[in-house]
Structure formats: C-alpha cells, structure tokens
Coordinates of C-alpha atoms in Angstrom, one line a residue:
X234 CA 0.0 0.0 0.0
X235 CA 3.0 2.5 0.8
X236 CA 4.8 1.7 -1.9
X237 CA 1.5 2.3 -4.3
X238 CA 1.4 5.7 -2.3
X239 CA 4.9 6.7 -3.5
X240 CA 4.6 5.7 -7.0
X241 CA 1.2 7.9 -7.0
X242 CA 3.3 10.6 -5.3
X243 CA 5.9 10.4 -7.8
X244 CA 4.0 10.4 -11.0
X245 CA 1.9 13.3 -10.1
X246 CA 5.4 15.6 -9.1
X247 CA 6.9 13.9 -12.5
X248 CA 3.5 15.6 -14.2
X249 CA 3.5 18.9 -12.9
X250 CA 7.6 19.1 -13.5
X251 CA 6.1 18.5 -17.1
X252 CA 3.5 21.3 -17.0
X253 CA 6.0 23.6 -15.4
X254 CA 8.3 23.1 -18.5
X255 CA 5.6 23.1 -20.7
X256 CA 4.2 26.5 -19.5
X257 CA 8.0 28.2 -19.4
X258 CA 7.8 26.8 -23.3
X259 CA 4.9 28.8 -23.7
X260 CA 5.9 32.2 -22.1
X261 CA 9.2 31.9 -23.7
X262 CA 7.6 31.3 -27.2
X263 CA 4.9 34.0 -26.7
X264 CA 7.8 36.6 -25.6
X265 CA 9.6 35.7 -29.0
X266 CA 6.7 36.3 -30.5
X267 CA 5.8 39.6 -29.1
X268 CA 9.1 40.8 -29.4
X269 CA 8.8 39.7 -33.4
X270 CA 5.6 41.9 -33.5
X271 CA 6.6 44.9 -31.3
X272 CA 10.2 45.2 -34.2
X273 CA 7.2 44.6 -37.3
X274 CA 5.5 47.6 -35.8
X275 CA 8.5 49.7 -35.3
X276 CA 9.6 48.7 -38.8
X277 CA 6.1 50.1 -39.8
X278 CA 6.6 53.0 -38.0
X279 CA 9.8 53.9 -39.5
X280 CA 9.0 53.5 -42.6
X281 CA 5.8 55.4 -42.3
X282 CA 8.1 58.2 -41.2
X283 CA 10.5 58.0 -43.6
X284 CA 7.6 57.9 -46.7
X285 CA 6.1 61.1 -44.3
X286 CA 9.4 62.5 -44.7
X287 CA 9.7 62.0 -48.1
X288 CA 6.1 63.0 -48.7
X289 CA 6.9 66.8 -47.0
X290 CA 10.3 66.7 -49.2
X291 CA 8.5 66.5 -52.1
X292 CA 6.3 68.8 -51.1
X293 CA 8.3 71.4 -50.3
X294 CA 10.6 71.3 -53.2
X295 CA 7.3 71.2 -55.1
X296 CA 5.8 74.4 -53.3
X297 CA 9.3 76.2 -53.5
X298 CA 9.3 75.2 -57.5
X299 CA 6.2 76.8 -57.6
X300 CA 7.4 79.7 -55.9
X301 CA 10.0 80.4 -57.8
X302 CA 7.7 79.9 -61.0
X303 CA 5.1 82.4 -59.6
X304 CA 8.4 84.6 -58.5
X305 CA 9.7 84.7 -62.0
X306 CA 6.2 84.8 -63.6
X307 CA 5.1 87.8 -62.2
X308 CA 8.9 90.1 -62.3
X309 CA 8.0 93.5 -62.6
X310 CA 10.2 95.8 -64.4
X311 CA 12.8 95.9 -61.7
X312 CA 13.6 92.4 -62.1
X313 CA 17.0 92.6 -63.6
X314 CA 18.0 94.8 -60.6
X315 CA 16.5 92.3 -58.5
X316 CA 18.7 89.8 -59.8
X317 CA 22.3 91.8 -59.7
X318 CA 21.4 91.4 -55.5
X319 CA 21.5 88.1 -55.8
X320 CA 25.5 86.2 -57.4
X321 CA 24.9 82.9 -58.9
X322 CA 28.1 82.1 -57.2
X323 CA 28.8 84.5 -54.6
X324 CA 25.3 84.4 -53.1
X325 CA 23.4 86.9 -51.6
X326 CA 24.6 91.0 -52.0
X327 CA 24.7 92.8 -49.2
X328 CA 26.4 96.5 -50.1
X329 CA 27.8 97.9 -53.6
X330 CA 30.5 100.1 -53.1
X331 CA 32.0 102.3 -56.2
X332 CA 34.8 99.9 -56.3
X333 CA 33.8 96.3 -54.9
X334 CA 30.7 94.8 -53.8
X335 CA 29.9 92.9 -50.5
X336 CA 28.8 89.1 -50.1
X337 CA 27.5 86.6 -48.2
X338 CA 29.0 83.1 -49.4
X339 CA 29.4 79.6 -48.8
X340 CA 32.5 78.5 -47.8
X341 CA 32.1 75.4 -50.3
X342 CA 31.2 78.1 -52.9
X343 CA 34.7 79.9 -52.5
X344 CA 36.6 76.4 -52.3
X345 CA 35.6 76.1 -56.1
X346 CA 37.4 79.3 -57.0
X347 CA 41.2 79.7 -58.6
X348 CA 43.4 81.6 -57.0
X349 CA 45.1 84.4 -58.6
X350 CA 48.5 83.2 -60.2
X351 CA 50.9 85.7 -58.5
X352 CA 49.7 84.2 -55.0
X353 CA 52.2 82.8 -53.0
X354 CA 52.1 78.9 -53.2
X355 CA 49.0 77.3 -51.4
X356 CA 50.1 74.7 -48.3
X357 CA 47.5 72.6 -47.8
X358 CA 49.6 72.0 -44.2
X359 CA 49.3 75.4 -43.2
X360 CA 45.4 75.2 -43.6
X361 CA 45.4 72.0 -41.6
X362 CA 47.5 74.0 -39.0
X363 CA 44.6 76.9 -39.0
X364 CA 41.6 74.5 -38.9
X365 CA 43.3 73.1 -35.6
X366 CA 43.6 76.0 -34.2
X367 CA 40.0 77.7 -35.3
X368 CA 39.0 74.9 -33.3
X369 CA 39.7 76.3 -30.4
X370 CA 37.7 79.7 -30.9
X371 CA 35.0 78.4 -33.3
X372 CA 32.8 80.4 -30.8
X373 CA 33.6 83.7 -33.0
X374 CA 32.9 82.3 -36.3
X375 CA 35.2 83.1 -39.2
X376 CA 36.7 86.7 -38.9
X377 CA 38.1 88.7 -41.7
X378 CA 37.2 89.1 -45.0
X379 CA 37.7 86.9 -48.2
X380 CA 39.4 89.4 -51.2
X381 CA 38.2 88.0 -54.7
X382 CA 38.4 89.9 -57.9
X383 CA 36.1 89.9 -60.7
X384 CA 37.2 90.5 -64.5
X385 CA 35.4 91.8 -67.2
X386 CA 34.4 88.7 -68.5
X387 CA 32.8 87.8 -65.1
X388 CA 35.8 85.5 -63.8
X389 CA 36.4 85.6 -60.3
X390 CA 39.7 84.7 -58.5
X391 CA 41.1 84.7 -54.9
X392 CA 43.3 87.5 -54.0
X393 CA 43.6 87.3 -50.1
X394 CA 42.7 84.5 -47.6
X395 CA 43.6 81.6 -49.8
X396 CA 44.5 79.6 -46.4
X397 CA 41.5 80.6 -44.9
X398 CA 39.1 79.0 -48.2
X399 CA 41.1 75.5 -47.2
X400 CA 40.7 75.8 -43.6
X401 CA 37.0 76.4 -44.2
X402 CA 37.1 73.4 -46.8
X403 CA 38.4 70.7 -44.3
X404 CA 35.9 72.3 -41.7
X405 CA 33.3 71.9 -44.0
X406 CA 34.3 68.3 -44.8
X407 CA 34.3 67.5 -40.6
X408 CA 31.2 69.0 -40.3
X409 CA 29.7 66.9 -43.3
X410 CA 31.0 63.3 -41.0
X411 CA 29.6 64.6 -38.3
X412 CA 26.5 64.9 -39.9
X413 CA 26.3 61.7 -41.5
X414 CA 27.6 60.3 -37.9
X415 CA 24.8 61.8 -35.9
X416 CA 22.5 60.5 -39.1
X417 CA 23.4 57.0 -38.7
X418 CA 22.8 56.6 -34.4
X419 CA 19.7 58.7 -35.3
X420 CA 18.3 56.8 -37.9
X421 CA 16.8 53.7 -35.6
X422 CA 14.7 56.3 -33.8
X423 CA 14.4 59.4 -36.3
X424 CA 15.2 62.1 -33.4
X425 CA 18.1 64.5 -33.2
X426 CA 20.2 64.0 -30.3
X427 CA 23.5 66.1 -29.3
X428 CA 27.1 64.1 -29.4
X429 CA 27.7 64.8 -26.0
X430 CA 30.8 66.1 -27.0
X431 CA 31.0 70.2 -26.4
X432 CA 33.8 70.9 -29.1
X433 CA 32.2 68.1 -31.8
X434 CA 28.6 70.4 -31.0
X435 CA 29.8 73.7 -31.8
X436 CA 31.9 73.0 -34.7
X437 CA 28.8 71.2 -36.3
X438 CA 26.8 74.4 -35.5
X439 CA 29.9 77.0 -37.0
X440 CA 27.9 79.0 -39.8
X441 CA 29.8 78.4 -42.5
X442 CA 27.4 79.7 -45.3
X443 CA 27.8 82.8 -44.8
X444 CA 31.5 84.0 -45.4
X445 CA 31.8 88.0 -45.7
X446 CA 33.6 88.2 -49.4
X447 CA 34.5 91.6 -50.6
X448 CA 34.8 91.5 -54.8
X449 CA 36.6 94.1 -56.0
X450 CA 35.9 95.3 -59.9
X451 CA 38.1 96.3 -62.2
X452 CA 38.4 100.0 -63.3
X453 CA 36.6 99.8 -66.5
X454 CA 34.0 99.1 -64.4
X455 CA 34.1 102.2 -61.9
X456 CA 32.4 105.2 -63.0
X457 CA 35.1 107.2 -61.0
X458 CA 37.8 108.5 -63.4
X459 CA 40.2 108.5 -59.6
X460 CA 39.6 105.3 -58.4
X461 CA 40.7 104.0 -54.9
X462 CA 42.9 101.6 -56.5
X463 CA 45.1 104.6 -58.3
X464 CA 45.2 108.2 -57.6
X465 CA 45.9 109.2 -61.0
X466 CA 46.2 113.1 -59.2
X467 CA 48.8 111.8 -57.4
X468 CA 51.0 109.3 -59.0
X469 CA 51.6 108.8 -63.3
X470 CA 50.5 105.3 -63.9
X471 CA 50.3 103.7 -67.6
X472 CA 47.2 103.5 -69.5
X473 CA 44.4 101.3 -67.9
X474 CA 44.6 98.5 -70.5
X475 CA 48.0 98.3 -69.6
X476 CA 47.8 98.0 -65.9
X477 CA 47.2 95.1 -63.9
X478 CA 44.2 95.4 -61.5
X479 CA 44.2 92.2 -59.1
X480 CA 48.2 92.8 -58.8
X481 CA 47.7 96.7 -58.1
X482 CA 44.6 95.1 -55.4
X483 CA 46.7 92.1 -54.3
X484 CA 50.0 94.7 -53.4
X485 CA 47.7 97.0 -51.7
X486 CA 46.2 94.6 -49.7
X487 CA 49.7 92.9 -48.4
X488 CA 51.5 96.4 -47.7
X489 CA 50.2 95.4 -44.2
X490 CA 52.6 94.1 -42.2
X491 CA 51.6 91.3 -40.2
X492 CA 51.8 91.5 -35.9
X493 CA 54.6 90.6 -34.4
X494 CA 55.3 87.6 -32.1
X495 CA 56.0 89.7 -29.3
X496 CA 52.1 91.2 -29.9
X497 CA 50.5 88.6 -30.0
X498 CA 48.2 88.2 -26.9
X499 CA 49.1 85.5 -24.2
X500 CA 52.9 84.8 -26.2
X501 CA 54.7 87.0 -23.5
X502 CA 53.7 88.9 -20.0
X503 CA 53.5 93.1 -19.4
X504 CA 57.0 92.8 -17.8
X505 CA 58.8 91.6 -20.6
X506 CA 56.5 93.7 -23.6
X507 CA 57.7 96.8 -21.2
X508 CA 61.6 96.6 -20.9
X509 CA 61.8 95.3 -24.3
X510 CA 59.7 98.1 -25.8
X511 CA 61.9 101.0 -23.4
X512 CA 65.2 99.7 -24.5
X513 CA 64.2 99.4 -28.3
X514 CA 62.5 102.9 -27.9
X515 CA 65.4 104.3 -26.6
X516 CA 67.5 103.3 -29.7
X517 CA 65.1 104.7 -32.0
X518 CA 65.0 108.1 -30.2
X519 CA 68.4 107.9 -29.8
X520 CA 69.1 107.1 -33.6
X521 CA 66.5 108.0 -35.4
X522 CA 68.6 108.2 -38.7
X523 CA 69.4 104.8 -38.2
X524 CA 66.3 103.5 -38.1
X525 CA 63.4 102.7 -41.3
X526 CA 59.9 102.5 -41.3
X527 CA 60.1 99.4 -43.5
X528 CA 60.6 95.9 -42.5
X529 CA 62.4 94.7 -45.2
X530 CA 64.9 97.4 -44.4
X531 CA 69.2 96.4 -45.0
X532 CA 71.9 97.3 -42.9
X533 CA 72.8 99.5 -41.6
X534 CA 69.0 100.2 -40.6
X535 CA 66.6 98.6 -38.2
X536 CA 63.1 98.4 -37.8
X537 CA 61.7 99.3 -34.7
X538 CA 59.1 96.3 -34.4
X539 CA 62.1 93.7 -36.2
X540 CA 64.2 94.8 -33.5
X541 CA 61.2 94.3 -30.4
X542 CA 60.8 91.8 -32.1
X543 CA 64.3 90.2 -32.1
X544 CA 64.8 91.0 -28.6
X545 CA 61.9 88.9 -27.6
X546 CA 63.3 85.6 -29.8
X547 CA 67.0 85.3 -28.9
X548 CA 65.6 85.2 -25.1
X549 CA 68.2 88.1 -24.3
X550 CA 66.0 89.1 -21.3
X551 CA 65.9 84.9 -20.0
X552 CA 69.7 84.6 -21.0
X553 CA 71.4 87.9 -19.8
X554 CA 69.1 88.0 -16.4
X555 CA 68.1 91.8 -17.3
X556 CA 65.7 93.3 -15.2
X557 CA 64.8 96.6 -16.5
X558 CA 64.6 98.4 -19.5
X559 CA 67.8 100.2 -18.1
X560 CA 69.6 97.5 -17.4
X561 CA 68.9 96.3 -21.2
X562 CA 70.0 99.7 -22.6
X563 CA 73.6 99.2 -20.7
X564 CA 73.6 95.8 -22.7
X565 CA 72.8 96.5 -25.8
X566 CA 75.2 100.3 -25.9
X567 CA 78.2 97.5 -25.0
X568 CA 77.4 95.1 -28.0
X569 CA 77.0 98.1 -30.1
X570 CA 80.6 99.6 -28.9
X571 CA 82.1 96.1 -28.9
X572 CA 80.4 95.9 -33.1
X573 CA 82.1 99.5 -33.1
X574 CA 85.6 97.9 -32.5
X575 CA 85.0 95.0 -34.9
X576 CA 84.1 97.2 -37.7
X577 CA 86.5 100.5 -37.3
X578 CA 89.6 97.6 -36.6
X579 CA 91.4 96.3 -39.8
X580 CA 91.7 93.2 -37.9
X581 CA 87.9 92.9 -37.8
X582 CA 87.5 93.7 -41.5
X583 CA 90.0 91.1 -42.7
X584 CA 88.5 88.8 -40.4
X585 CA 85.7 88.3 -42.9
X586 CA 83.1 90.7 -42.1
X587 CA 81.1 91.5 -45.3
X588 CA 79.4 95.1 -45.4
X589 CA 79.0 97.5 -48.5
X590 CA 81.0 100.4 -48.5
X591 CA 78.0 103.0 -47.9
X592 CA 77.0 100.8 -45.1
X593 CA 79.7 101.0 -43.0
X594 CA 80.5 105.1 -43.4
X595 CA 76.6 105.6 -42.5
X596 CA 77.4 103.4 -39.3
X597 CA 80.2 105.4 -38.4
X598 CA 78.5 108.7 -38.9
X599 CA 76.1 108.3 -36.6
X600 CA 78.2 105.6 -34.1
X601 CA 75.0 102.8 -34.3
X602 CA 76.5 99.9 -35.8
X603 CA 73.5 97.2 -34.0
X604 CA 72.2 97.0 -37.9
X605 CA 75.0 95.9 -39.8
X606 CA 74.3 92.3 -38.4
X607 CA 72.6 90.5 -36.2
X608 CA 74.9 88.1 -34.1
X609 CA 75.3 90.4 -31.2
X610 CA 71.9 89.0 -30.3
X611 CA 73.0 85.7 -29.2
X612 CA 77.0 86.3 -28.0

C-alpha cells in the first residue's frame, strides 16, 4: 500500500515538473513572439516616417518650385536689378560700393574658385595647422574678410585668404562626417540627439554659409575717373589697358605688415612687452637716422618692431638676467661699442666681415652699428 502511495506521489510531481516546463515553453515562445511583433510595428513606424518624410520633401521642393515659377512669372520691371542682389556664385549682396561689392557666401562656394596666379604657393599643411587651431575659438565664427576679384568677362579669382578657403574646406568636410555620424545613431529612432561632445557640437553648429567676401571690380567698371585703386592726381601710372588690376589690389592689400610675435596676446607677460619696448625705444630716439619705417629694411638700418621683435626671440632678457629696460639699454650700448671695434679695426674687417662700403660710413657717422648684423643678439 505505501509503496502504491509513493509511485502515485511520484507520478503526479513527475507531471506537474512537465506542466511547469511546458508553461516556461509557452511564455518563452509567446515573448519571442511579441518581441517579433513589437520590431514589425516599429519597422512600420519607421518606414511610415521615412515615406512622411519623403512626402513633405516632395512637397516642399514642389511648393518652392512653384514659388520660384510664380516669382519669376510675375517680375516686374525691376527684375533685372532684383537679380544683380542676388551672385549665382557668390550668393546673396549685401552692399555695392563704387569699387567692390559685399557678399554673403558659402564657404564650399569659395573652395571652387582659382586663385590668382601671382599668390604665394598654397600649403595645404598650413590650412590644416589653421583649422586646428580655429578649433579652439569656433565660438567667433570666421573673422576677416575673403578678397576676390572679378574681371570683365565675369571670372572671379582669390586675391587674399587663400589659407582661410582651405581651412574652411576641411571644416566643412568635418562637419559633413559629423553629420552623417549623428544620421546613422539617429536613424533607428528618427530624433536629433547632441554628441555629448561640447567641441564636436559647436563646430557642427559654425555657420559656414555665410563668409563676408569683398569683390573688387576692375576700373573699366568704376564710374570714378580716380579710383581707390590709383590716384591718378597723385602718381603717373600707364594707360588702364596696360595695368594690372588684381596685382595693383593684391599689393595693396599685403603692404600690411603682419603683428609681431612679441604682440601677440598670451605669447609674452606686461614685464617683458615693457623693458623690451623702453630699450628698443630708446634706440630709436636715440638714432633716429638709423632706423626705417620698412621691415624689409638692410643694414645699416633697423626696424623698430624687427628689433622688439628680435629682442623677444634670442631670449636676451631669459639669458642675460636683465631686469629693467635700463639695465637692457647698458647691454645692448656694450654690443654696439664692442660691433664699433669689430668694424673700425682692420683686424675685424680682414677677419671676414662682409658690409658694403656706404653701409659702414653711414654706421660710423652716426656711431650705431646694431644694424650691420645680427649676431650680437646671441653672443
């Protein structure tokens, strides 16, 4: 009798082991199952969003076709002004000066342009160097202007801020991945989410549709007989059909010289701006003969910011331990007494040292002989 009792026992725990497995079967297979439906319906879903999206594409383009068609049917007699506002390149006009007109252009747009042929060499290095660094302050969009000139025949041509274009280029092509990136995550749920990434964020947001380009035109094409590009009142210049314009343009734009090192904000502190500018001032007040406004002066002159500038490179403040602007006076009167000995010595001369004749007598007229080389910088 017990052991009938056991064997009943046991076949009924053997059953509902059975209908336990059976019933996790079940739920497993109905979870695969809603799981199956709940990816049809969000396949449905996206697809209805994409055709939706499609749909108000269409749309659109269609209503902005139509636009444009009721736009052009219905130009009034100030149409072909209407027009000159608007560059089939350069975009949208925003001013027209006598001598250039004033744009609002894609960066892409000014990518596509040649560059005038007397340009210095483009380095596509450089503009890598530039987008790097633009990184860093994308939070004041592009400054400057973009230079362009426009011929007769309607040809236009980079005169200033080649660099620039190609910086804006491979900007432009990052902003494109990023794009396409935040496209692909996106896609599953059709939303617009940020990268979590601050820098990645505000260079995708840098406006770069609207570059300010200046075009300047040539002169055939200014009503003013004196144009800003020649003063013909003040200076003989050849006939017009012999003169260059974009090299006239391009020469006036680049008689700018650029900052200095020692200028540049954050390079150097107030201390070392301050004895280097009273110890270079003092020279030039001192000599004034001796000094030229140019850069790209020879010996035996010197340029007041070359010389700052000079100052502030060989680390003669670091190396000599000077403290004031006094103390670099005292330093720099010895080097140029020392130079003084070189130069007014036959033993010096003979030695090598290589100076033209006028050079030398306007060096020991005035006793300033810092500009007949630049060594004494770094003994």
């Amino acid at each position: 009798m017990e052991l009938e009792l056991l064997a009943m026992k046991e076949q009924l725990k053997r059953k509902e082991e059975e209908q336990i497995r059976v019933e996790k079967e079940q739920l497993k297979k109905r979870e695969v199952e809603r799981q199956r439906e709940e990816a049809f319906t969000k396949w449905q879903e996206k697809v209805a969003r994409e055709q939706q999206q499609e749909k108000e594409t269409v749309n659109q383009a269609q209503k902005a076709a139509e636009e444009e068609q009721n736009n052009y049917l219905h130009k009034d007699s100030d149409s072909s002004v209407q027009e000159q506002h608007h560059h089939p390149i350069l975009g949208p006009q925003i001013a027209h000066l006598p001598y250039k007109r004033i744009h609002l252009t894609a960066a892409s747009k000014l990518a596509s342009l040649p560059v005038y042929e007397k340009q210095r060499a483009y380095r596509h290095d450089r503009a890598k160097e530039m987008a790097k660094d633009k990184k860093k302050t994308l939070w004041m969009g592009i400054p400057g202007v973009i230079s362009l000139m426009e011929e007769e025949c309607g040809r236009l041509s980079i005169l200033d801020g080649q660099h620039r274009v190609g910086m804006m280029a491979l900007l432009s092509e990052e902003q494109r991945k990023i794009v396409e990136k935040n496209q692909k995550v996106n896609g599953d749920n059709g939303t617009q989410s940020s990268t979590n990434n601050d820098k990645v964020d505000a260079l995708a947001q840098l406006d770069l549709e609207n570059i300010l380009v200046e075009v300047f035109l040539p002169q055939q094409k200014n009503n003013n007989t004196d144009t800003v590009l020649v003063d013909s009142k003040k200076q003989k210049q050849p006939p017009p059909e012999e003169q260059d314009d974009k090299a006239i343009i391009f020469t006036e734009i680049n008689k700018a010289e650029p900052i200095k090192l020692l200028d540049l904000p954050g390079v150097t502190n107030k201390r070392t701006r301050d004895v280097i500018d009273y110890a270079a001032n003092h020279f030039y007040n001192a000599f004034p003969e001796m000094f030229s406004p140019s850069q790209k002066c020879r010996a035996p002159h010197l340029n007041l910011d070359n010389l700052r500038d000079a100052l502030f490179a060989s680390e003669v403040i670091k190396r000599e331990k000077v403290g004031s602007g006094g103390e670099l006076v005292k330093w720099m009167a010895k080097k140029n007494d020392e130079l003084k000995e070189v130069y007014t010595s036959d033993a010096g001369l003979d030695g090598g040292k290589k100076v033209s004749e006028n050079a030398l007598k306007k060096a020991k007229k005035h006793e300033f002989y810092l500009g007949l080389e630049s060594t004494w910088l770094y003994k």
